[in-house]
Amino acid sequence: MRIPMANTALAERKFIVNAAPDRVWRLIGKVIFSVLPGMESMEILDENNFRSLLRVKMMGFEWILKLRGEMVDISPPEAFSVRLLLEGLGGLVKADQKVALAMTPVENGKTSVVCRATVEDMGFLPRLLLLGEARRFARSTFGAIEKRLQELA
Amino acid sequence: MKISVPEKWDMEFDVVVIGWGSAGTAAAVTAHEQGAKVLILEKMPEGGGNSSICGGNIIVPKGKEFVEYLDTLSFKTTEREILEAFVEEALKNGEWIRQMGADVQVFQPLEVAYPTMIAGAGFPHVRGAENVVKYNIKGTPEEGKPSQRLWKFLSGLVAKRGIQVLTATPAQELIPNDRGEIVGVIAQRESKRISIKARRGIILTCGGYENDPWMKWDYLPVKPLYFLGTPGNTGDGIRMAQKIGADLWHMTRLACLIGFKAPEFEAAFWVAFLSEGFLFVDKYGRRFVNEAGIEIHEYYRELSHFDMEKMEYPRVPLWAVFDEQTKKRGPLSRGTAGYNRDLYTWSLDNSAEIAKGWIQQGITVSELASKISMEPKVLGETLDRYNHLCKAGKDEDFGRPREDLRALEAPFYAIQLWPSLINTQGGPRRDKESRVLDPDGKPIPRLYAAGELGSIWGFLYQGACNIGEALVFGRIAGKNAAAEKPWS
């Protein structure tokens, strides 16, 4: 049973990076993938689409989720959004998420980065079981992105 | 010996186009639109050439300042007026595609691979670089890779207009008359030689010489130099043009990536890494370059270093050494481009290629070194040093950026890599009107060329410019050939 949900927020994080938006833009793809070591078997279908497996620890277990990503909005160097379709447990778990990043120039050549994850559609069971875990995962990923960007800036 | 004009021709057209890729299509369609009766000759069983298996991107510059960028990249190997003519027409590439019934989208990927096709300029520090904008034919992955979408669009233009195409029909000789005009061509159709009269002009668009071992040895003396593109590019157009007195240019220029060559495949596999956890070593196990800093088309420059003491190329082959995370991250050969794209599907975690022995595996550095016939001590020292630099966050040896550094952890893997051509750039010299020139700089009457065959890229190459140039000078050649007065 799948219950449509209208953009339930999973996580949001705002931070300032000591680098210009152009530099942040050039780093962001590599940073995202480097903070997700569990991203495996990645197949780049074209510049806007990829498929992969995502190995994550949730509720004390290791889960292997199928991931399909589609860049739905790319406006270099200010913003991009990626739609992520996650599927696991033989199709029992499905989630349609959107992750958006916005980069805005601020004073002294720095960049304000806003990361936002929302879930647009998630089955009843996954929502019951996994929404909290998905929130924790999104928060920790955004935290790791911030940490890595700060290191590199 | 030059062939004489036949008294009786087997076939007769206004314009004959030799070679059916992007340049050939643009030339044929443009000549057809001018009212010419056009024939395309293609030696392979199907058209497409490198256009159908490349990255599929097309340059549509932002503005005329792009000339400054190209002028710097050309190092004066191409006259400025030719670059100006190119930019003038390239500004219309997107509009031409739309007029022809397709739509384009801007190519703007996130940079996640090493090496990667980047959205912008390959040489961003050069004046005018901001004018680099790449497009490809709009579509979804289900509609094919960008180059498949490109070729579907281009071949559709030819089919829609009913332009005659003879595939599996290699052109063999150009026919000059006693005034030096090129008035026809001899081609081979099945086992028969056929003569084809070209009343107005002939356009050579039959690609480079990346699959001709002798020409490569003459002009690009690194051996072996494998190819990623079509096996059909064997320098035929260059030899035909030489025979009738054409000058040549840009013969030592090329676009060259790195590839893995499996003996059972004719072409090499394009290799790229989806994680920063890899490094390159020469055949002795020594690191030699910032692995993340090589412009994607310019590997030949890095790998063709010749050691005068040892009298050898120490980086041919090179080895890429990587770790488990990189092995699992994704296939080393992604199938984005290259002749092998549709012939073999690389396993997503590279395990099938380990099983085949294409990728070597070692639990320790010593084990890996012994498998790839390398001195364990040298490879061990290289890896220790590299990991030390990664942990320090600064590559003092070769300046690899911090974001591209990650220390490698055992187990280790290695794949042997070779410089592998996407295409060559040399061929008959031409002018801004696409006319083929003789060694005195005079046009050879009624003979035109476009595309990879004698392209205008004479020194450094900017990605997406080969297809962009093929469309530009294909259109110019088609228009001018169709405008010639018929000879009699």
PDB file of C-alpha atoms in Angstrom, chain B residues 18-145:
ATOM      1  CA  ILE B  18      32.586  10.289 -49.446  1.00  0.00           C
ATOM      2  CA  GLY B  19      32.049   9.158 -45.849  1.00  0.00           C
ATOM      3  CA  TRP B  20      28.815   9.134 -43.847  1.00  0.00           C
ATOM      4  CA  GLY B  21      29.154  10.632 -40.387  1.00  0.00           C
ATOM      5  CA  SER B  22      28.235  14.072 -39.076  1.00  0.00           C
ATOM      6  CA  ALA B  23      30.214  15.997 -41.693  1.00  0.00           C
ATOM      7  CA  GLY B  24      28.952  13.816 -44.535  1.00  0.00           C
ATOM      8  CA  THR B  25      25.366  14.223 -43.410  1.00  0.00           C
ATOM      9  CA  ALA B  26      25.607  17.992 -43.010  1.00  0.00           C
ATOM     10  CA  ALA B  27      27.256  18.264 -46.429  1.00  0.00           C
ATOM     11  CA  ALA B  28      24.774  15.970 -48.175  1.00  0.00           C
ATOM     12  CA  VAL B  29      21.691  17.543 -46.607  1.00  0.00           C
ATOM     13  CA  THR B  30      22.881  21.084 -47.356  1.00  0.00           C
ATOM     14  CA  ALA B  31      23.742  20.249 -50.978  1.00  0.00           C
ATOM     15  CA  HIS B  32      20.377  18.530 -51.336  1.00  0.00           C
ATOM     16  CA  GLU B  33      18.584  21.603 -49.941  1.00  0.00           C
ATOM     17  CA  GLN B  34      20.332  23.641 -52.675  1.00  0.00           C
ATOM     18  CA  GLY B  35      18.736  21.403 -55.282  1.00  0.00           C
ATOM     19  CA  ALA B  36      21.698  19.121 -55.975  1.00  0.00           C
ATOM     20  CA  LYS B  37      21.341  15.427 -56.699  1.00  0.00           C
ATOM     21  CA  VAL B  38      23.529  13.875 -54.016  1.00  0.00           C
ATOM     22  CA  LEU B  39      25.152  10.481 -53.473  1.00  0.00           C
ATOM     23  CA  ILE B  40      26.810   9.372 -50.236  1.00  0.00           C
ATOM     24  CA  LEU B  41      29.461   6.660 -50.410  1.00  0.00           C
ATOM     25  CA  GLU B  42      30.281   4.823 -47.188  1.00  0.00           C
ATOM     26  CA  LYS B  43      32.787   2.015 -46.972  1.00  0.00           C
ATOM     27  CA  MET B  44      31.431   0.445 -43.783  1.00  0.00           C
ATOM     28  CA  PRO B  45      28.214  -1.635 -43.729  1.00  0.00           C
ATOM     29  CA  GLU B  46      26.540   1.190 -41.800  1.00  0.00           C
ATOM     30  CA  GLY B  47      27.051   4.911 -41.509  1.00  0.00           C
ATOM     31  CA  GLY B  48      27.850   6.804 -38.356  1.00  0.00           C
ATOM     32  CA  GLY B  49      31.617   6.548 -38.094  1.00  0.00           C
ATOM     33  CA  ASN B  50      32.931   8.108 -34.931  1.00  0.00           C
ATOM     34  CA  SER B  51      29.862  10.359 -34.671  1.00  0.00           C
ATOM     35  CA  SER B  52      27.667   7.477 -33.556  1.00  0.00           C
ATOM     36  CA  ILE B  53      30.054   6.290 -30.827  1.00  0.00           C
ATOM     37  CA  CYS B  54      31.606   9.487 -29.460  1.00  0.00           C
ATOM     38  CA  GLY B  55      30.541  11.614 -26.499  1.00  0.00           C
ATOM     39  CA  GLY B  56      27.847  13.148 -28.691  1.00  0.00           C
ATOM     40  CA  ASN B  57      28.417  16.745 -27.670  1.00  0.00           C
ATOM     41  CA  ILE B  58      28.271  19.646 -30.089  1.00  0.00           C
ATOM     42  CA  ILE B  59      29.865  23.025 -29.572  1.00  0.00           C
ATOM     43  CA  VAL B  60      27.561  26.019 -29.849  1.00  0.00           C
ATOM     44  CA  PRO B  61      29.689  28.937 -28.613  1.00  0.00           C
ATOM     45  CA  LYS B  62      28.198  31.763 -26.593  1.00  0.00           C
ATOM     46  CA  GLY B  63      29.737  34.482 -28.721  1.00  0.00           C
ATOM     47  CA  LYS B  64      32.376  35.566 -31.205  1.00  0.00           C
ATOM     48  CA  GLU B  65      35.012  35.899 -28.463  1.00  0.00           C
ATOM     49  CA  PHE B  66      35.335  32.148 -28.817  1.00  0.00           C
ATOM     50  CA  VAL B  67      37.763  32.924 -31.658  1.00  0.00           C
ATOM     51  CA  GLU B  68      40.303  34.217 -29.118  1.00  0.00           C
ATOM     52  CA  TYR B  69      40.144  30.946 -27.223  1.00  0.00           C
ATOM     53  CA  LEU B  70      40.559  28.843 -30.363  1.00  0.00           C
ATOM     54  CA  ASP B  71      43.347  31.070 -31.656  1.00  0.00           C
ATOM     55  CA  THR B  72      45.326  30.429 -28.472  1.00  0.00           C
ATOM     56  CA  LEU B  73      44.626  26.700 -28.586  1.00  0.00           C
ATOM     57  CA  SER B  74      45.628  26.468 -32.246  1.00  0.00           C
ATOM     58  CA  PHE B  75      49.125  27.869 -31.646  1.00  0.00           C
ATOM     59  CA  LYS B  76      48.893  29.439 -35.108  1.00  0.00           C
ATOM     60  CA  THR B  77      48.502  26.086 -36.819  1.00  0.00           C
ATOM     61  CA  THR B  78      45.184  27.240 -38.280  1.00  0.00           C
ATOM     62  CA  GLU B  79      44.686  30.605 -39.946  1.00  0.00           C
ATOM     63  CA  ARG B  80      42.577  33.001 -37.933  1.00  0.00           C
ATOM     64  CA  GLU B  81      40.165  33.591 -40.809  1.00  0.00           C
ATOM     65  CA  ILE B  82      39.323  29.875 -40.762  1.00  0.00           C
ATOM     66  CA  LEU B  83      38.663  30.015 -37.027  1.00  0.00           C
ATOM     67  CA  GLU B  84      36.499  33.105 -37.547  1.00  0.00           C
ATOM     68  CA  ALA B  85      34.531  31.333 -40.264  1.00  0.00           C
ATOM     69  CA  PHE B  86      34.102  28.370 -37.939  1.00  0.00           C
ATOM     70  CA  VAL B  87      32.815  30.451 -35.031  1.00  0.00           C
ATOM     71  CA  GLU B  88      30.480  32.474 -37.259  1.00  0.00           C
ATOM     72  CA  GLU B  89      28.806  29.282 -38.451  1.00  0.00           C
ATOM     73  CA  ALA B  90      29.087  27.358 -35.162  1.00  0.00           C
ATOM     74  CA  LEU B  91      26.929  30.027 -33.507  1.00  0.00           C
ATOM     75  CA  LYS B  92      24.155  28.627 -35.721  1.00  0.00           C
ATOM     76  CA  ASN B  93      24.655  24.937 -34.845  1.00  0.00           C
ATOM     77  CA  GLY B  94      21.780  24.818 -32.357  1.00  0.00           C
ATOM     78  CA  GLU B  95      19.486  26.735 -34.681  1.00  0.00           C
ATOM     79  CA  TRP B  96      20.341  24.399 -37.596  1.00  0.00           C
ATOM     80  CA  ILE B  97      19.526  21.327 -35.512  1.00  0.00           C
ATOM     81  CA  ARG B  98      16.195  22.831 -34.478  1.00  0.00           C
ATOM     82  CA  GLN B  99      15.396  23.776 -38.058  1.00  0.00           C
ATOM     83  CA  MET B 100      16.095  20.190 -38.997  1.00  0.00           C
ATOM     84  CA  GLY B 101      13.529  18.979 -36.496  1.00  0.00           C
ATOM     85  CA  ALA B 102      15.410  17.997 -33.328  1.00  0.00           C
ATOM     86  CA  ASP B 103      15.924  19.795 -30.071  1.00  0.00           C
ATOM     87  CA  VAL B 104      19.099  20.301 -28.090  1.00  0.00           C
ATOM     88  CA  GLN B 105      19.927  20.458 -24.407  1.00  0.00           C
ATOM     89  CA  VAL B 106      22.882  21.976 -22.654  1.00  0.00           C
ATOM     90  CA  PHE B 107      25.451  19.423 -21.496  1.00  0.00           C
ATOM     91  CA  GLN B 108      26.152  20.172 -17.845  1.00  0.00           C
ATOM     92  CA  PRO B 109      27.120  17.104 -15.874  1.00  0.00           C
ATOM     93  CA  LEU B 110      28.262  16.925 -12.287  1.00  0.00           C
ATOM     94  CA  GLU B 111      31.934  16.005 -12.354  1.00  0.00           C
ATOM     95  CA  VAL B 112      32.211  12.624 -10.704  1.00  0.00           C
ATOM     96  CA  ALA B 113      34.614  10.647 -12.907  1.00  0.00           C
ATOM     97  CA  TYR B 114      38.351  10.654 -13.666  1.00  0.00           C
ATOM     98  CA  PRO B 115      38.763  11.665 -16.412  1.00  0.00           C
ATOM     99  CA  THR B 116      35.435  13.251 -17.081  1.00  0.00           C
ATOM    100  CA  MET B 117      33.724  15.077 -19.896  1.00  0.00           C
ATOM    101  CA  ILE B 118      33.304  18.505 -18.363  1.00  0.00           C
ATOM    102  CA  ALA B 119      30.600  21.000 -19.162  1.00  0.00           C
ATOM    103  CA  GLY B 120      32.857  23.909 -19.930  1.00  0.00           C
ATOM    104  CA  ALA B 121      36.237  24.651 -21.433  1.00  0.00           C
ATOM    105  CA  GLY B 122      39.044  22.125 -21.328  1.00  0.00           C
ATOM    106  CA  PHE B 123      41.428  25.040 -20.791  1.00  0.00           C
ATOM    107  CA  PRO B 124      39.403  27.399 -18.556  1.00  0.00           C
ATOM    108  CA  HIS B 125      42.286  29.807 -17.943  1.00  0.00           C
ATOM    109  CA  VAL B 126      42.524  30.761 -21.631  1.00  0.00           C
ATOM    110  CA  ARG B 127      40.916  34.010 -22.793  1.00  0.00           C
ATOM    111  CA  GLY B 128      37.488  33.396 -24.314  1.00  0.00           C
ATOM    112  CA  ALA B 129      36.997  30.098 -22.456  1.00  0.00           C
ATOM    113  CA  GLU B 130      33.676  31.254 -21.037  1.00  0.00           C
ATOM    114  CA  ASN B 131      32.257  30.945 -24.542  1.00  0.00           C
ATOM    115  CA  VAL B 132      32.421  27.163 -24.499  1.00  0.00           C
ATOM    116  CA  VAL B 133      28.909  25.739 -24.347  1.00  0.00           C
ATOM    117  CA  LYS B 134      28.212  22.144 -25.280  1.00  0.00           C
ATOM    118  CA  TYR B 135      24.887  20.800 -26.376  1.00  0.00           C
ATOM    119  CA  ASN B 136      23.623  17.383 -27.260  1.00  0.00           C
ATOM    120  CA  ILE B 137      20.471  16.080 -28.864  1.00  0.00           C
ATOM    121  CA  LYS B 138      17.713  16.209 -26.283  1.00  0.00           C
ATOM    122  CA  GLY B 139      16.455  12.877 -25.057  1.00  0.00           C
ATOM    123  CA  THR B 140      16.272  10.377 -22.244  1.00  0.00           C
ATOM    124  CA  PRO B 141      18.662   7.493 -21.543  1.00  0.00           C
ATOM    125  CA  GLU B 142      15.993   5.170 -22.913  1.00  0.00           C
ATOM    126  CA  GLU B 143      16.356   6.982 -26.252  1.00  0.00           C
ATOM    127  CA  GLY B 144      20.055   6.183 -26.289  1.00  0.00           C
ATOM    128  CA  LYS B 145      23.373   7.689 -25.349  1.00  0.00           C
TER     129      LYS B 145
END
